[in-house]
mmCIF file with all atom_site columns, N, CA, C and O in Angstrom:
data_model
loop_
_atom_site.group_PDB
_atom_site.id
_atom_site.type_symbol
_atom_site.label_atom_id
_atom_site.label_alt_id
_atom_site.label_comp_id
_atom_site.label_asym_id
_atom_site.label_entity_id
_atom_site.label_seq_id
_atom_site.pdbx_PDB_ins_code
_atom_site.Cartn_x
_atom_site.Cartn_y
_atom_site.Cartn_z
_atom_site.occupancy
_atom_site.B_iso_or_equiv
_atom_site.pdbx_formal_charge
_atom_site.auth_seq_id
_atom_site.auth_comp_id
_atom_site.auth_asym_id
_atom_site.auth_atom_id
_atom_site.pdbx_PDB_model_num
ATOM 1   N N  . UNK A 1 1  ? -7.714  -42.854 -49.088 1.00 0.00 ? 1  UNK A N  1
ATOM 2   C CA . UNK A 1 1  ? -7.828  -42.001 -49.162 1.00 0.00 ? 1  UNK A CA 1
ATOM 3   C C  . UNK A 1 1  ? -6.897  -41.856 -47.513 1.00 0.00 ? 1  UNK A C  1
ATOM 4   O O  . UNK A 1 1  ? -7.148  -42.757 -46.460 1.00 0.00 ? 1  UNK A O  1
ATOM 5   N N  . UNK A 1 2  ? -5.932  -40.799 -47.673 1.00 0.00 ? 2  UNK A N  1
ATOM 6   C CA . UNK A 1 2  ? -4.775  -40.822 -46.365 1.00 0.00 ? 2  UNK A CA 1
ATOM 7   C C  . UNK A 1 2  ? -5.315  -39.065 -45.632 1.00 0.00 ? 2  UNK A C  1
ATOM 8   O O  . UNK A 1 2  ? -5.873  -39.084 -45.963 1.00 0.00 ? 2  UNK A O  1
ATOM 9   N N  . UNK A 1 3  ? -4.909  -40.050 -43.666 1.00 0.00 ? 3  UNK A N  1
ATOM 10  C CA . UNK A 1 3  ? -4.985  -38.793 -43.007 1.00 0.00 ? 3  UNK A CA 1
ATOM 11  C C  . UNK A 1 3  ? -3.833  -38.459 -42.988 1.00 0.00 ? 3  UNK A C  1
ATOM 12  O O  . UNK A 1 3  ? -3.339  -38.641 -42.318 1.00 0.00 ? 3  UNK A O  1
ATOM 13  N N  . UNK A 1 4  ? -3.158  -37.272 -43.706 1.00 0.00 ? 4  UNK A N  1
ATOM 14  C CA . UNK A 1 4  ? -2.090  -36.850 -43.267 1.00 0.00 ? 4  UNK A CA 1
ATOM 15  C C  . UNK A 1 4  ? -2.212  -35.527 -42.397 1.00 0.00 ? 4  UNK A C  1
ATOM 16  O O  . UNK A 1 4  ? -1.993  -34.071 -42.900 1.00 0.00 ? 4  UNK A O  1
ATOM 17  N N  . UNK A 1 5  ? -2.481  -36.076 -41.110 1.00 0.00 ? 5  UNK A N  1
ATOM 18  C CA . UNK A 1 5  ? -3.035  -34.714 -40.390 1.00 0.00 ? 5  UNK A CA 1
ATOM 19  C C  . UNK A 1 5  ? -1.466  -34.684 -39.400 1.00 0.00 ? 5  UNK A C  1
ATOM 20  O O  . UNK A 1 5  ? -0.989  -35.324 -38.851 1.00 0.00 ? 5  UNK A O  1
ATOM 21  N N  . UNK A 1 6  ? -0.839  -33.114 -39.321 1.00 0.00 ? 6  UNK A N  1
ATOM 22  C CA . UNK A 1 6  ? -0.367  -32.665 -38.484 1.00 0.00 ? 6  UNK A CA 1
ATOM 23  C C  . UNK A 1 6  ? -0.246  -32.255 -37.195 1.00 0.00 ? 6  UNK A C  1
ATOM 24  O O  . UNK A 1 6  ? -1.280  -31.066 -37.430 1.00 0.00 ? 6  UNK A O  1
ATOM 25  N N  . UNK A 1 7  ? -0.127  -32.501 -36.870 1.00 0.00 ? 7  UNK A N  1
ATOM 26  C CA . UNK A 1 7  ? -0.068  -31.554 -35.067 1.00 0.00 ? 7  UNK A CA 1
ATOM 27  C C  . UNK A 1 7  ? 0.992   -30.951 -34.638 1.00 0.00 ? 7  UNK A C  1
ATOM 28  O O  . UNK A 1 7  ? 2.101   -31.498 -34.546 1.00 0.00 ? 7  UNK A O  1
ATOM 29  N N  . UNK A 1 8  ? 0.921   -29.952 -34.657 1.00 0.00 ? 8  UNK A N  1
ATOM 30  C CA . UNK A 1 8  ? 2.350   -29.213 -34.251 1.00 0.00 ? 8  UNK A CA 1
ATOM 31  C C  . UNK A 1 8  ? 1.582   -28.965 -32.210 1.00 0.00 ? 8  UNK A C  1
ATOM 32  O O  . UNK A 1 8  ? 0.658   -28.014 -33.029 1.00 0.00 ? 8  UNK A O  1
ATOM 33  N N  . UNK A 1 9  ? 2.404   -28.650 -31.542 1.00 0.00 ? 9  UNK A N  1
ATOM 34  C CA . UNK A 1 9  ? 2.820   -27.995 -30.337 1.00 0.00 ? 9  UNK A CA 1
ATOM 35  C C  . UNK A 1 9  ? 3.583   -27.048 -30.428 1.00 0.00 ? 9  UNK A C  1
ATOM 36  O O  . UNK A 1 9  ? 4.933   -26.835 -30.809 1.00 0.00 ? 9  UNK A O  1
ATOM 37  N N  . UNK A 1 10 ? 3.476   -25.961 -29.527 1.00 0.00 ? 10 UNK A N  1
ATOM 38  C CA . UNK A 1 10 ? 3.978   -24.430 -29.428 1.00 0.00 ? 10 UNK A CA 1
ATOM 39  C C  . UNK A 1 10 ? 4.661   -25.377 -27.356 1.00 0.00 ? 10 UNK A C  1
ATOM 40  O O  . UNK A 1 10 ? 3.612   -25.188 -26.673 1.00 0.00 ? 10 UNK A O  1
ATOM 41  N N  . UNK A 1 11 ? 5.591   -25.264 -26.466 1.00 0.00 ? 11 UNK A N  1
ATOM 42  C CA . UNK A 1 11 ? 5.808   -24.703 -25.431 1.00 0.00 ? 11 UNK A CA 1
ATOM 43  C C  . UNK A 1 11 ? 6.984   -23.379 -25.842 1.00 0.00 ? 11 UNK A C  1
ATOM 44  O O  . UNK A 1 11 ? 7.522   -22.460 -26.216 1.00 0.00 ? 11 UNK A O  1
ATOM 45  N N  . UNK A 1 12 ? 6.173   -22.941 -23.912 1.00 0.00 ? 12 UNK A N  1
ATOM 46  C CA . UNK A 1 12 ? 6.632   -21.813 -23.920 1.00 0.00 ? 12 UNK A CA 1
ATOM 47  C C  . UNK A 1 12 ? 7.236   -21.441 -22.630 1.00 0.00 ? 12 UNK A C  1
ATOM 48  O O  . UNK A 1 12 ? 6.273   -22.413 -21.970 1.00 0.00 ? 12 UNK A O  1
ATOM 49  N N  . UNK A 1 13 ? 8.309   -21.377 -22.075 1.00 0.00 ? 13 UNK A N  1
ATOM 50  C CA . UNK A 1 13 ? 8.606   -20.883 -21.312 1.00 0.00 ? 13 UNK A CA 1
ATOM 51  C C  . UNK A 1 13 ? 7.874   -19.675 -20.152 1.00 0.00 ? 13 UNK A C  1
ATOM 52  O O  . UNK A 1 13 ? 8.444   -18.927 -20.715 1.00 0.00 ? 13 UNK A O  1
ATOM 53  N N  . UNK A 1 14 ? 7.907   -20.293 -19.440 1.00 0.00 ? 14 UNK A N  1
ATOM 54  C CA . UNK A 1 14 ? 6.783   -18.338 -17.939 1.00 0.00 ? 14 UNK A CA 1
ATOM 55  C C  . UNK A 1 14 ? 8.016   -18.581 -17.101 1.00 0.00 ? 14 UNK A C  1
ATOM 56  O O  . UNK A 1 14 ? 8.482   -19.235 -16.940 1.00 0.00 ? 14 UNK A O  1
ATOM 57  N N  . UNK A 1 15 ? 8.467   -17.142 -16.758 1.00 0.00 ? 15 UNK A N  1
ATOM 58  C CA . UNK A 1 15 ? 9.124   -16.400 -16.366 1.00 0.00 ? 15 UNK A CA 1
ATOM 59  C C  . UNK A 1 15 ? 7.887   -16.082 -15.285 1.00 0.00 ? 15 UNK A C  1
ATOM 60  O O  . UNK A 1 15 ? 8.610   -14.114 -15.251 1.00 0.00 ? 15 UNK A O  1
ATOM 61  N N  . UNK A 1 16 ? 7.245   -15.700 -14.648 1.00 0.00 ? 16 UNK A N  1
ATOM 62  C CA . UNK A 1 16 ? 7.089   -15.335 -13.827 1.00 0.00 ? 16 UNK A CA 1
ATOM 63  C C  . UNK A 1 16 ? 6.405   -14.471 -12.889 1.00 0.00 ? 16 UNK A C  1
ATOM 64  O O  . UNK A 1 16 ? 8.443   -15.028 -11.998 1.00 0.00 ? 16 UNK A O  1
ATOM 65  N N  . UNK A 1 17 ? 6.412   -13.318 -12.295 1.00 0.00 ? 17 UNK A N  1
ATOM 66  C CA . UNK A 1 17 ? 6.519   -12.747 -10.346 1.00 0.00 ? 17 UNK A CA 1
ATOM 67  C C  . UNK A 1 17 ? 5.853   -13.191 -9.530  1.00 0.00 ? 17 UNK A C  1
ATOM 68  O O  . UNK A 1 17 ? 5.667   -14.762 -9.479  1.00 0.00 ? 17 UNK A O  1
ATOM 69  N N  . UNK A 1 18 ? 6.629   -13.394 -8.295  1.00 0.00 ? 18 UNK A N  1
ATOM 70  C CA . UNK A 1 18 ? 5.597   -13.431 -7.544  1.00 0.00 ? 18 UNK A CA 1
ATOM 71  C C  . UNK A 1 18 ? 4.468   -13.364 -7.363  1.00 0.00 ? 18 UNK A C  1
ATOM 72  O O  . UNK A 1 18 ? 4.479   -14.310 -6.951  1.00 0.00 ? 18 UNK A O  1
ATOM 73  N N  . UNK A 1 19 ? 4.192   -12.306 -7.826  1.00 0.00 ? 19 UNK A N  1
ATOM 74  C CA . UNK A 1 19 ? 2.708   -12.712 -7.492  1.00 0.00 ? 19 UNK A CA 1
ATOM 75  C C  . UNK A 1 19 ? 1.828   -13.230 -8.485  1.00 0.00 ? 19 UNK A C  1
ATOM 76  O O  . UNK A 1 19 ? 0.991   -13.965 -8.029  1.00 0.00 ? 19 UNK A O  1
ATOM 77  N N  . UNK A 1 20 ? 2.620   -12.852 -9.425  1.00 0.00 ? 20 UNK A N  1
ATOM 78  C CA . UNK A 1 20 ? 1.652   -13.505 -10.432 1.00 0.00 ? 20 UNK A CA 1
ATOM 79  C C  . UNK A 1 20 ? 2.388   -15.428 -10.425 1.00 0.00 ? 20 UNK A C  1
ATOM 80  O O  . UNK A 1 20 ? 1.040   -16.036 -10.848 1.00 0.00 ? 20 UNK A O  1
ATOM 81  N N  . UNK A 1 21 ? 2.937   -15.927 -9.956  1.00 0.00 ? 21 UNK A N  1
ATOM 82  C CA . UNK A 1 21 ? 3.355   -17.072 -9.592  1.00 0.00 ? 21 UNK A CA 1
ATOM 83  C C  . UNK A 1 21 ? 2.745   -17.612 -8.182  1.00 0.00 ? 21 UNK A C  1
ATOM 84  O O  . UNK A 1 21 ? 1.770   -19.080 -8.028  1.00 0.00 ? 21 UNK A O  1
ATOM 85  N N  . UNK A 1 22 ? 2.240   -16.389 -7.423  1.00 0.00 ? 22 UNK A N  1
ATOM 86  C CA . UNK A 1 22 ? 0.888   -17.021 -6.315  1.00 0.00 ? 22 UNK A CA 1
ATOM 87  C C  . UNK A 1 22 ? -0.686  -16.956 -7.070  1.00 0.00 ? 22 UNK A C  1
ATOM 88  O O  . UNK A 1 22 ? -1.356  -17.882 -6.471  1.00 0.00 ? 22 UNK A O  1
ATOM 89  N N  . UNK A 1 23 ? -0.894  -16.223 -7.274  1.00 0.00 ? 23 UNK A N  1
ATOM 90  C CA . UNK A 1 23 ? -1.999  -16.210 -8.099  1.00 0.00 ? 23 UNK A CA 1
ATOM 91  C C  . UNK A 1 23 ? -2.188  -17.313 -9.156  1.00 0.00 ? 23 UNK A C  1
ATOM 92  O O  . UNK A 1 23 ? -3.397  -18.131 -9.451  1.00 0.00 ? 23 UNK A O  1
ATOM 93  N N  . UNK A 1 24 ? -1.434  -17.879 -9.997  1.00 0.00 ? 24 UNK A N  1
ATOM 94  C CA . UNK A 1 24 ? -1.514  -19.068 -10.994 1.00 0.00 ? 24 UNK A CA 1
ATOM 95  C C  . UNK A 1 24 ? -1.838  -20.285 -9.750  1.00 0.00 ? 24 UNK A C  1
ATOM 96  O O  . UNK A 1 24 ? -2.164  -21.146 -10.540 1.00 0.00 ? 24 UNK A O  1
ATOM 97  N N  . UNK A 1 25 ? -0.747  -20.696 -8.540  1.00 0.00 ? 25 UNK A N  1
ATOM 98  C CA . UNK A 1 25 ? -1.230  -21.581 -7.397  1.00 0.00 ? 25 UNK A CA 1
ATOM 99  C C  . UNK A 1 25 ? -2.090  -21.184 -7.622  1.00 0.00 ? 25 UNK A C  1
ATOM 100 O O  . UNK A 1 25 ? -3.337  -22.080 -7.173  1.00 0.00 ? 25 UNK A O  1
ATOM 101 N N  . UNK A 1 26 ? -2.620  -20.021 -7.045  1.00 0.00 ? 26 UNK A N  1
ATOM 102 C CA . UNK A 1 26 ? -4.216  -19.938 -6.166  1.00 0.00 ? 26 UNK A CA 1
ATOM 103 C C  . UNK A 1 26 ? -5.179  -21.057 -7.328  1.00 0.00 ? 26 UNK A C  1
ATOM 104 O O  . UNK A 1 26 ? -5.988  -21.544 -7.191  1.00 0.00 ? 26 UNK A O  1
ATOM 105 N N  . UNK A 1 27 ? -5.063  -20.390 -8.835  1.00 0.00 ? 27 UNK A N  1
ATOM 106 C CA . UNK A 1 27 ? -6.113  -20.538 -9.465  1.00 0.00 ? 27 UNK A CA 1
ATOM 107 C C  . UNK A 1 27 ? -5.907  -22.285 -9.559  1.00 0.00 ? 27 UNK A C  1
ATOM 108 O O  . UNK A 1 27 ? -6.722  -22.728 -9.904  1.00 0.00 ? 27 UNK A O  1
ATOM 109 N N  . UNK A 1 28 ? -5.238  -22.568 -9.764  1.00 0.00 ? 28 UNK A N  1
ATOM 110 C CA . UNK A 1 28 ? -4.820  -23.887 -9.871  1.00 0.00 ? 28 UNK A CA 1
ATOM 111 C C  . UNK A 1 28 ? -5.824  -24.759 -8.918  1.00 0.00 ? 28 UNK A C  1
ATOM 112 O O  . UNK A 1 28 ? -5.909  -25.891 -8.703  1.00 0.00 ? 28 UNK A O  1
ATOM 113 N N  . UNK A 1 29 ? -4.861  -24.003 -7.182  1.00 0.00 ? 29 UNK A N  1
ATOM 114 C CA . UNK A 1 29 ? -6.057  -24.751 -6.428  1.00 0.00 ? 29 UNK A CA 1
ATOM 115 C C  . UNK A 1 29 ? -7.410  -25.355 -6.300  1.00 0.00 ? 29 UNK A C  1
ATOM 116 O O  . UNK A 1 29 ? -8.174  -26.025 -5.766  1.00 0.00 ? 29 UNK A O  1
ATOM 117 N N  . UNK A 1 30 ? -8.201  -23.777 -7.107  1.00 0.00 ? 30 UNK A N  1
ATOM 118 C CA . UNK A 1 30 ? -9.230  -23.346 -6.788  1.00 0.00 ? 30 UNK A CA 1
ATOM 119 C C  . UNK A 1 30 ? -10.174 -24.507 -8.273  1.00 0.00 ? 30 UNK A C  1
ATOM 120 O O  . UNK A 1 30 ? -10.489 -24.462 -8.142  1.00 0.00 ? 30 UNK A O  1
ATOM 121 N N  . UNK A 1 31 ? -9.122  -24.908 -9.296  1.00 0.00 ? 31 UNK A N  1
ATOM 122 C CA . UNK A 1 31 ? -10.067 -25.727 -10.296 1.00 0.00 ? 31 UNK A CA 1
ATOM 123 C C  . UNK A 1 31 ? -9.518  -27.357 -9.421  1.00 0.00 ? 31 UNK A C  1
ATOM 124 O O  . UNK A 1 31 ? -10.271 -27.758 -10.167 1.00 0.00 ? 31 UNK A O  1
ATOM 125 N N  . UNK A 1 32 ? -8.511  -27.939 -9.081  1.00 0.00 ? 32 UNK A N  1
ATOM 126 C CA . UNK A 1 32 ? -8.192  -28.892 -8.667  1.00 0.00 ? 32 UNK A CA 1
ATOM 127 C C  . UNK A 1 32 ? -9.899  -29.173 -7.876  1.00 0.00 ? 32 UNK A C  1
ATOM 128 O O  . UNK A 1 32 ? -10.207 -29.922 -7.727  1.00 0.00 ? 32 UNK A O  1
ATOM 129 N N  . UNK A 1 33 ? -10.080 -28.231 -6.678  1.00 0.00 ? 33 UNK A N  1
ATOM 130 C CA . UNK A 1 33 ? -11.165 -28.213 -5.564  1.00 0.00 ? 33 UNK A CA 1
ATOM 131 C C  . UNK A 1 33 ? -12.782 -28.366 -6.525  1.00 0.00 ? 33 UNK A C  1
ATOM 132 O O  . UNK A 1 33 ? -13.548 -29.256 -6.484  1.00 0.00 ? 33 UNK A O  1
ATOM 133 N N  . UNK A 1 34 ? -12.409 -27.714 -7.664  1.00 0.00 ? 34 UNK A N  1
ATOM 134 C CA . UNK A 1 34 ? -13.789 -27.352 -8.830  1.00 0.00 ? 34 UNK A CA 1
ATOM 135 C C  . UNK A 1 34 ? -13.572 -28.657 -8.671  1.00 0.00 ? 34 UNK A C  1
ATOM 136 O O  . UNK A 1 34 ? -15.285 -29.224 -8.716  1.00 0.00 ? 34 UNK A O  1
ATOM 137 N N  . UNK A 1 35 ? -12.605 -29.473 -9.660  1.00 0.00 ? 35 UNK A N  1
ATOM 138 C CA . UNK A 1 35 ? -13.039 -30.779 -10.208 1.00 0.00 ? 35 UNK A CA 1
ATOM 139 C C  . UNK A 1 35 ? -13.544 -31.840 -9.271  1.00 0.00 ? 35 UNK A C  1
ATOM 140 O O  . UNK A 1 35 ? -14.508 -32.746 -9.497  1.00 0.00 ? 35 UNK A O  1
ATOM 141 N N  . UNK A 1 36 ? -12.611 -31.681 -8.052  1.00 0.00 ? 36 UNK A N  1
ATOM 142 C CA . UNK A 1 36 ? -13.321 -32.997 -6.645  1.00 0.00 ? 36 UNK A CA 1
ATOM 143 C C  . UNK A 1 36 ? -13.966 -32.490 -6.441  1.00 0.00 ? 36 UNK A C  1
ATOM 144 O O  . UNK A 1 36 ? -14.683 -33.995 -6.577  1.00 0.00 ? 36 UNK A O  1
ATOM 145 N N  . UNK A 1 37 ? -14.741 -30.797 -6.420  1.00 0.00 ? 37 UNK A N  1
ATOM 146 C CA . UNK A 1 37 ? -16.337 -31.665 -6.456  1.00 0.00 ? 37 UNK A CA 1
ATOM 147 C C  . UNK A 1 37 ? -17.306 -31.877 -6.873  1.00 0.00 ? 37 UNK A C  1
ATOM 148 O O  . UNK A 1 37 ? -18.352 -32.273 -6.234  1.00 0.00 ? 37 UNK A O  1
ATOM 149 N N  . UNK A 1 38 ? -17.105 -31.235 -8.463  1.00 0.00 ? 38 UNK A N  1
ATOM 150 C CA . UNK A 1 38 ? -17.483 -31.696 -9.394  1.00 0.00 ? 38 UNK A CA 1
ATOM 151 C C  . UNK A 1 38 ? -17.723 -33.817 -9.351  1.00 0.00 ? 38 UNK A C  1
ATOM 152 O O  . UNK A 1 38 ? -18.476 -34.554 -9.631  1.00 0.00 ? 38 UNK A O  1
ATOM 153 N N  . UNK A 1 39 ? -17.162 -34.142 -9.341  1.00 0.00 ? 39 UNK A N  1
ATOM 154 C CA . UNK A 1 39 ? -16.431 -35.789 -8.964  1.00 0.00 ? 39 UNK A CA 1
ATOM 155 C C  . UNK A 1 39 ? -17.542 -36.908 -7.900  1.00 0.00 ? 39 UNK A C  1
ATOM 156 O O  . UNK A 1 39 ? -17.864 -37.215 -8.380  1.00 0.00 ? 39 UNK A O  1
ATOM 157 N N  . UNK A 1 40 ? -17.065 -35.535 -6.696  1.00 0.00 ? 40 UNK A N  1
ATOM 158 C CA . UNK A 1 40 ? -18.081 -36.658 -5.783  1.00 0.00 ? 40 UNK A CA 1
ATOM 159 C C  . UNK A 1 40 ? -19.098 -36.580 -6.089  1.00 0.00 ? 40 UNK A C  1
ATOM 160 O O  . UNK A 1 40 ? -19.554 -37.400 -5.338  1.00 0.00 ? 40 UNK A O  1
ATOM 161 N N  . UNK A 1 41 ? -19.965 -35.175 -6.375  1.00 0.00 ? 41 UNK A N  1
ATOM 162 C CA . UNK A 1 41 ? -20.903 -34.870 -6.930  1.00 0.00 ? 41 UNK A CA 1
ATOM 163 C C  . UNK A 1 41 ? -21.420 -36.202 -7.530  1.00 0.00 ? 41 UNK A C  1
ATOM 164 O O  . UNK A 1 41 ? -22.683 -36.573 -7.828  1.00 0.00 ? 41 UNK A O  1
ATOM 165 N N  . UNK A 1 42 ? -20.962 -35.985 -9.147  1.00 0.00 ? 42 UNK A N  1
ATOM 166 C CA . UNK A 1 42 ? -20.992 -37.320 -10.374 1.00 0.00 ? 42 UNK A CA 1
ATOM 167 C C  . UNK A 1 42 ? -21.433 -38.466 -9.134  1.00 0.00 ? 42 UNK A C  1
ATOM 168 O O  . UNK A 1 42 ? -22.390 -39.534 -9.929  1.00 0.00 ? 42 UNK A O  1
ATOM 169 N N  . UNK A 1 43 ? -20.366 -39.073 -8.386  1.00 0.00 ? 43 UNK A N  1
ATOM 170 C CA . UNK A 1 43 ? -20.764 -40.484 -7.464  1.00 0.00 ? 43 UNK A CA 1
ATOM 171 C C  . UNK A 1 43 ? -21.603 -40.459 -6.532  1.00 0.00 ? 43 UNK A C  1
ATOM 172 O O  . UNK A 1 43 ? -21.951 -42.071 -6.235  1.00 0.00 ? 43 UNK A O  1
ATOM 173 N N  . UNK A 1 44 ? -22.243 -39.310 -6.383  1.00 0.00 ? 44 UNK A N  1
ATOM 174 C CA . UNK A 1 44 ? -22.767 -39.664 -4.818  1.00 0.00 ? 44 UNK A CA 1
ATOM 175 C C  . UNK A 1 44 ? -24.293 -39.629 -5.323  1.00 0.00 ? 44 UNK A C  1
ATOM 176 O O  . UNK A 1 44 ? -24.374 -39.924 -6.290  1.00 0.00 ? 44 UNK A O  1
#
């Protein structure tokens, strides 16, 4: 039995406005902080 699975990927170029870019960076900063806090909690 063969496994003929095809995985497709799509890339999209973003051209955010300055407020959108700031919001994306803020979201990234918060998710990074949340991940690191969770990781630190697991290590304790």
